[in-house]
Short mmCIF file of C-alpha atoms in Angstrom, two decimals:
data_model
loop_
_atom_site.label_atom_id
_atom_site.label_comp_id
_atom_site.label_asym_id
_atom_site.label_seq_id
_atom_site.Cartn_x
_atom_site.Cartn_y
_atom_site.Cartn_z
CA MET A 1 117.95 97.76 100.22
CA ALA A 2 114.34 98.21 100.64
CA ILE A 3 112.47 98.98 104.15
CA LEU A 4 108.97 97.82 104.42
CA ALA A 5 107.09 99.87 107.14
CA GLY A 6 103.77 98.87 105.93
CA GLY A 7 101.85 97.48 103.05
CA ASP A 8 100.67 94.06 101.99
CA GLN A 9 101.91 91.07 99.69
CA GLU A 10 102.05 93.48 96.60
CA THR A 11 104.08 96.01 98.63
CA PHE A 12 106.54 93.11 99.55
CA LYS A 13 106.68 92.08 95.86
CA ALA A 14 107.50 95.56 94.81
CA ALA A 15 110.17 95.78 97.60
CA ARG A 16 111.76 92.50 96.15
CA ALA A 17 111.76 93.90 92.55
CA VAL A 18 113.51 97.23 93.51
CA THR A 19 116.32 95.50 95.50
CA LYS A 20 119.34 94.76 93.54
CA ASN A 21 120.92 91.27 93.73
CA GLY A 22 122.74 90.89 96.97
CA GLY A 23 120.63 93.44 98.57
CA THR A 24 118.48 93.41 101.64
CA VAL A 25 114.76 93.67 102.18
CA SER A 26 114.08 94.79 105.82
CA VAL A 27 110.56 94.42 107.26
CA ILE A 28 110.06 96.60 110.19
CA THR A 29 106.14 96.31 110.38
CA VAL A 30 103.45 94.05 111.66
CA TYR A 31 101.18 92.62 109.06
CA THR A 32 97.63 92.24 110.32
CA GLY A 33 94.43 91.00 108.63
CA ILE A 34 96.37 88.76 106.39
CA ASP A 35 95.33 85.12 106.13
CA HIS A 36 98.68 83.95 104.68
CA PHE A 37 101.91 85.67 103.64
CA GLU A 38 103.77 84.09 100.82
CA ILE A 39 107.59 84.09 101.12
CA PRO A 40 109.19 83.77 97.82
CA TYR A 41 111.20 80.65 96.82
CA GLU A 42 114.54 82.57 96.97
CA TYR A 43 113.97 83.18 100.62
CA SER A 44 112.98 79.63 101.42
CA GLY A 45 116.45 78.06 101.58
CA GLY A 46 115.89 76.31 98.27
CA GLY A 47 116.70 79.04 95.89
CA LEU A 48 119.48 81.37 95.44
CA LEU A 49 118.03 83.74 92.88
CA GLY A 50 119.57 87.14 93.45
CA HIS A 51 121.19 86.35 96.87
CA LYS A 52 118.71 88.81 98.28
CA LYS A 53 118.43 88.84 102.24
CA LEU A 54 115.34 89.13 104.08
CA ILE A 55 115.48 90.66 107.70
CA ASP A 56 112.55 91.31 109.98
CA GLY A 57 112.41 93.06 113.36
CA LEU A 58 113.78 96.18 114.90
CA CYS A 59 116.59 97.67 112.81
CA PRO A 60 120.20 97.21 114.27
CA GLY A 61 121.07 99.92 116.85
CA GLY A 62 117.16 100.47 117.38
CA ARG A 63 117.41 100.47 121.02
CA LYS A 64 120.19 102.99 121.12
CA ARG A 65 118.34 105.22 118.67
CA THR A 66 115.21 105.09 120.84
CA GLU A 67 117.14 106.03 123.93
CA ARG A 68 118.71 109.00 122.16
CA LEU A 69 115.21 110.13 120.88
CA LEU A 70 113.89 109.62 124.61
CA SER A 71 116.76 111.88 125.96
CA LEU A 72 115.75 114.56 123.28
CA VAL A 73 112.14 114.45 124.71
CA GLN A 74 113.21 114.55 128.22
CA ALA A 75 115.55 117.67 127.41
CA GLY A 76 112.69 119.46 125.95
CA ARG A 77 114.25 119.46 122.44
CA PHE A 78 111.64 117.34 120.73
CA ASP A 79 107.79 117.18 121.29
CA PRO A 80 106.43 114.00 120.03
CA GLY A 81 102.77 115.19 120.67
CA LYS A 82 102.89 117.05 117.43
CA LEU A 83 102.94 113.63 115.65
CA VAL A 84 99.76 112.50 117.35
CA THR A 85 96.70 112.96 115.01
CA HIS A 86 94.31 110.78 116.80
CA LYS A 87 93.89 110.46 120.35
CA PHE A 88 91.79 107.92 122.39
CA HIS A 89 91.23 107.47 126.27
CA GLY A 90 90.86 103.86 127.58
CA PHE A 91 91.46 100.26 126.61
CA GLU A 92 88.16 99.97 124.88
CA HIS A 93 89.41 102.16 122.06
CA LEU A 94 92.35 99.74 121.26
CA PRO A 95 90.64 98.14 118.40
CA GLU A 96 89.64 101.46 117.02
CA ALA A 97 93.21 102.75 117.08
CA PHE A 98 94.56 99.47 115.48
CA ASP A 99 91.89 99.80 112.91
CA LEU A 100 93.25 103.13 111.95
CA MET A 101 96.71 101.93 111.63
CA VAL A 102 95.67 99.09 109.30
CA ASN A 103 93.25 101.18 107.28
CA LYS A 104 95.57 104.26 107.21
CA PRO A 105 93.35 107.34 106.42
CA ARG A 106 95.36 110.28 104.71
CA ASP A 107 95.42 112.39 107.80
CA LEU A 108 96.86 109.64 110.11
CA ILE A 109 100.39 110.22 111.47
CA LYS A 110 100.15 108.42 114.83
CA PRO A 111 97.19 107.29 117.03
CA ILE A 112 97.73 107.08 120.75
CA VAL A 113 95.59 105.20 123.36
CA ILE A 114 95.87 107.01 126.88
CA ILE A 115 95.39 104.21 129.53
#
Protein backbone atom coordinates (compact mmCIF):
# COMPACT_ATOMS: atom_id res chain seq x y z
CA MET A 1 0.00 0.00 0.00
CA ALA A 2 1.08 3.54 -0.71
CA ILE A 3 -0.49 6.60 0.91
CA LEU A 4 -0.24 9.93 -0.92
CA ALA A 5 -0.53 12.93 1.37
CA GLY A 6 0.98 15.41 -1.08
CA GLY A 7 3.09 15.59 -4.19
CA ASP A 8 2.34 15.74 -7.89
CA GLN A 9 2.01 13.48 -10.97
CA GLU A 10 5.53 12.13 -10.44
CA THR A 11 4.75 11.29 -6.80
CA PHE A 12 1.64 9.45 -7.98
CA LYS A 13 3.72 7.46 -10.50
CA ALA A 14 6.23 6.57 -7.76
CA ALA A 15 3.43 5.43 -5.45
CA ARG A 16 2.10 3.15 -8.19
CA ALA A 17 5.58 1.77 -8.79
CA VAL A 18 6.20 0.83 -5.16
CA THR A 19 2.76 -0.73 -4.67
CA LYS A 20 2.83 -4.48 -5.19
CA ASN A 21 0.33 -6.23 -7.44
CA GLY A 22 -3.03 -6.44 -5.72
CA GLY A 23 -2.13 -3.49 -3.49
CA THR A 24 -3.79 -0.12 -2.92
CA VAL A 25 -2.77 3.46 -3.66
CA SER A 26 -4.66 5.69 -1.20
CA VAL A 27 -4.85 9.43 -1.98
CA ILE A 28 -5.66 11.58 1.07
CA THR A 29 -4.63 14.95 -0.32
CA VAL A 30 -6.03 17.72 -2.48
CA TYR A 31 -4.08 18.51 -5.61
CA THR A 32 -4.03 22.20 -6.52
CA GLY A 33 -2.38 24.07 -9.35
CA ILE A 34 -2.46 21.05 -11.66
CA ASP A 35 -4.16 21.60 -15.03
CA HIS A 36 -4.83 17.90 -15.49
CA PHE A 37 -3.99 14.76 -13.60
CA GLU A 38 -3.31 11.64 -15.62
CA ILE A 39 -4.93 8.47 -14.30
CA PRO A 40 -2.99 5.48 -15.66
CA TYR A 41 -4.66 2.93 -17.91
CA GLU A 42 -4.80 0.23 -15.24
CA TYR A 43 -7.17 2.43 -13.18
CA SER A 44 -9.40 3.43 -16.10
CA GLY A 45 -11.48 0.27 -16.20
CA GLY A 46 -9.85 -1.01 -19.38
CA GLY A 47 -6.65 -2.43 -17.95
CA LEU A 48 -6.04 -5.01 -15.28
CA LEU A 49 -2.27 -4.57 -14.99
CA GLY A 50 -1.31 -5.51 -11.47
CA HIS A 51 -4.84 -5.34 -10.09
CA LYS A 52 -3.90 -2.22 -8.13
CA LYS A 53 -6.70 -0.34 -6.42
CA LEU A 54 -6.94 3.47 -6.31
CA ILE A 55 -8.84 5.01 -3.36
CA ASP A 56 -9.30 8.67 -2.55
CA GLY A 57 -10.92 10.52 0.34
CA LEU A 58 -10.76 10.25 4.09
CA CYS A 59 -9.30 6.95 5.28
CA PRO A 60 -11.71 4.37 6.73
CA GLY A 61 -12.42 5.15 10.36
CA GLY A 62 -11.21 8.72 9.86
CA ARG A 63 -14.20 10.25 11.65
CA LYS A 64 -13.72 7.93 14.63
CA ARG A 65 -9.99 8.76 14.83
CA THR A 66 -10.77 12.48 14.64
CA GLU A 67 -13.28 12.18 17.49
CA ARG A 68 -10.71 10.34 19.63
CA LEU A 69 -8.07 12.98 18.90
CA LEU A 70 -10.51 15.76 19.81
CA SER A 71 -11.28 14.03 23.12
CA LEU A 72 -7.52 13.98 23.87
CA VAL A 73 -7.37 17.74 23.16
CA GLN A 74 -10.43 18.40 25.35
CA ALA A 75 -8.89 16.37 28.18
CA GLY A 76 -5.69 18.41 27.95
CA ARG A 77 -3.59 15.37 27.00
CA PHE A 78 -2.55 16.75 23.60
CA ASP A 79 -1.77 20.32 22.53
CA PRO A 80 -2.25 20.70 18.75
CA GLY A 81 -0.90 24.24 18.98
CA LYS A 82 2.62 22.80 18.98
CA LEU A 83 2.06 21.70 15.36
CA VAL A 84 1.18 25.21 14.15
CA THR A 85 4.22 26.80 12.52
CA HIS A 86 2.52 29.65 10.66
CA LYS A 87 -0.37 31.69 12.09
CA PHE A 88 -2.53 34.22 10.20
CA HIS A 89 -5.46 36.40 11.27
CA GLY A 90 -8.43 37.06 8.93
CA PHE A 91 -9.98 35.78 5.70
CA GLU A 92 -7.65 37.92 3.60
CA HIS A 93 -4.76 35.63 4.56
CA LEU A 94 -6.37 32.42 3.24
CA PRO A 95 -4.54 32.62 -0.14
CA GLU A 96 -1.22 33.07 1.66
CA ALA A 97 -1.88 30.02 3.89
CA PHE A 98 -2.91 27.88 0.91
CA ASP A 99 0.20 29.02 -0.96
CA LEU A 100 2.33 27.77 1.94
CA MET A 101 0.65 24.37 1.75
CA VAL A 102 1.26 24.15 -2.01
CA ASN A 103 4.90 25.31 -1.92
CA LYS A 104 5.74 23.60 1.40
CA PRO A 105 8.72 25.48 2.84
CA ARG A 106 11.03 23.34 4.99
CA ASP A 107 9.82 24.90 8.25
CA LEU A 108 6.11 24.24 7.53
CA ILE A 109 4.20 21.77 9.65
CA LYS A 110 0.73 23.35 9.71
CA PRO A 111 -0.51 26.84 8.88
CA ILE A 112 -3.64 28.13 10.63
CA VAL A 113 -5.93 31.02 9.75
CA ILE A 114 -7.83 32.49 12.67
CA ILE A 115 -11.11 34.02 11.55
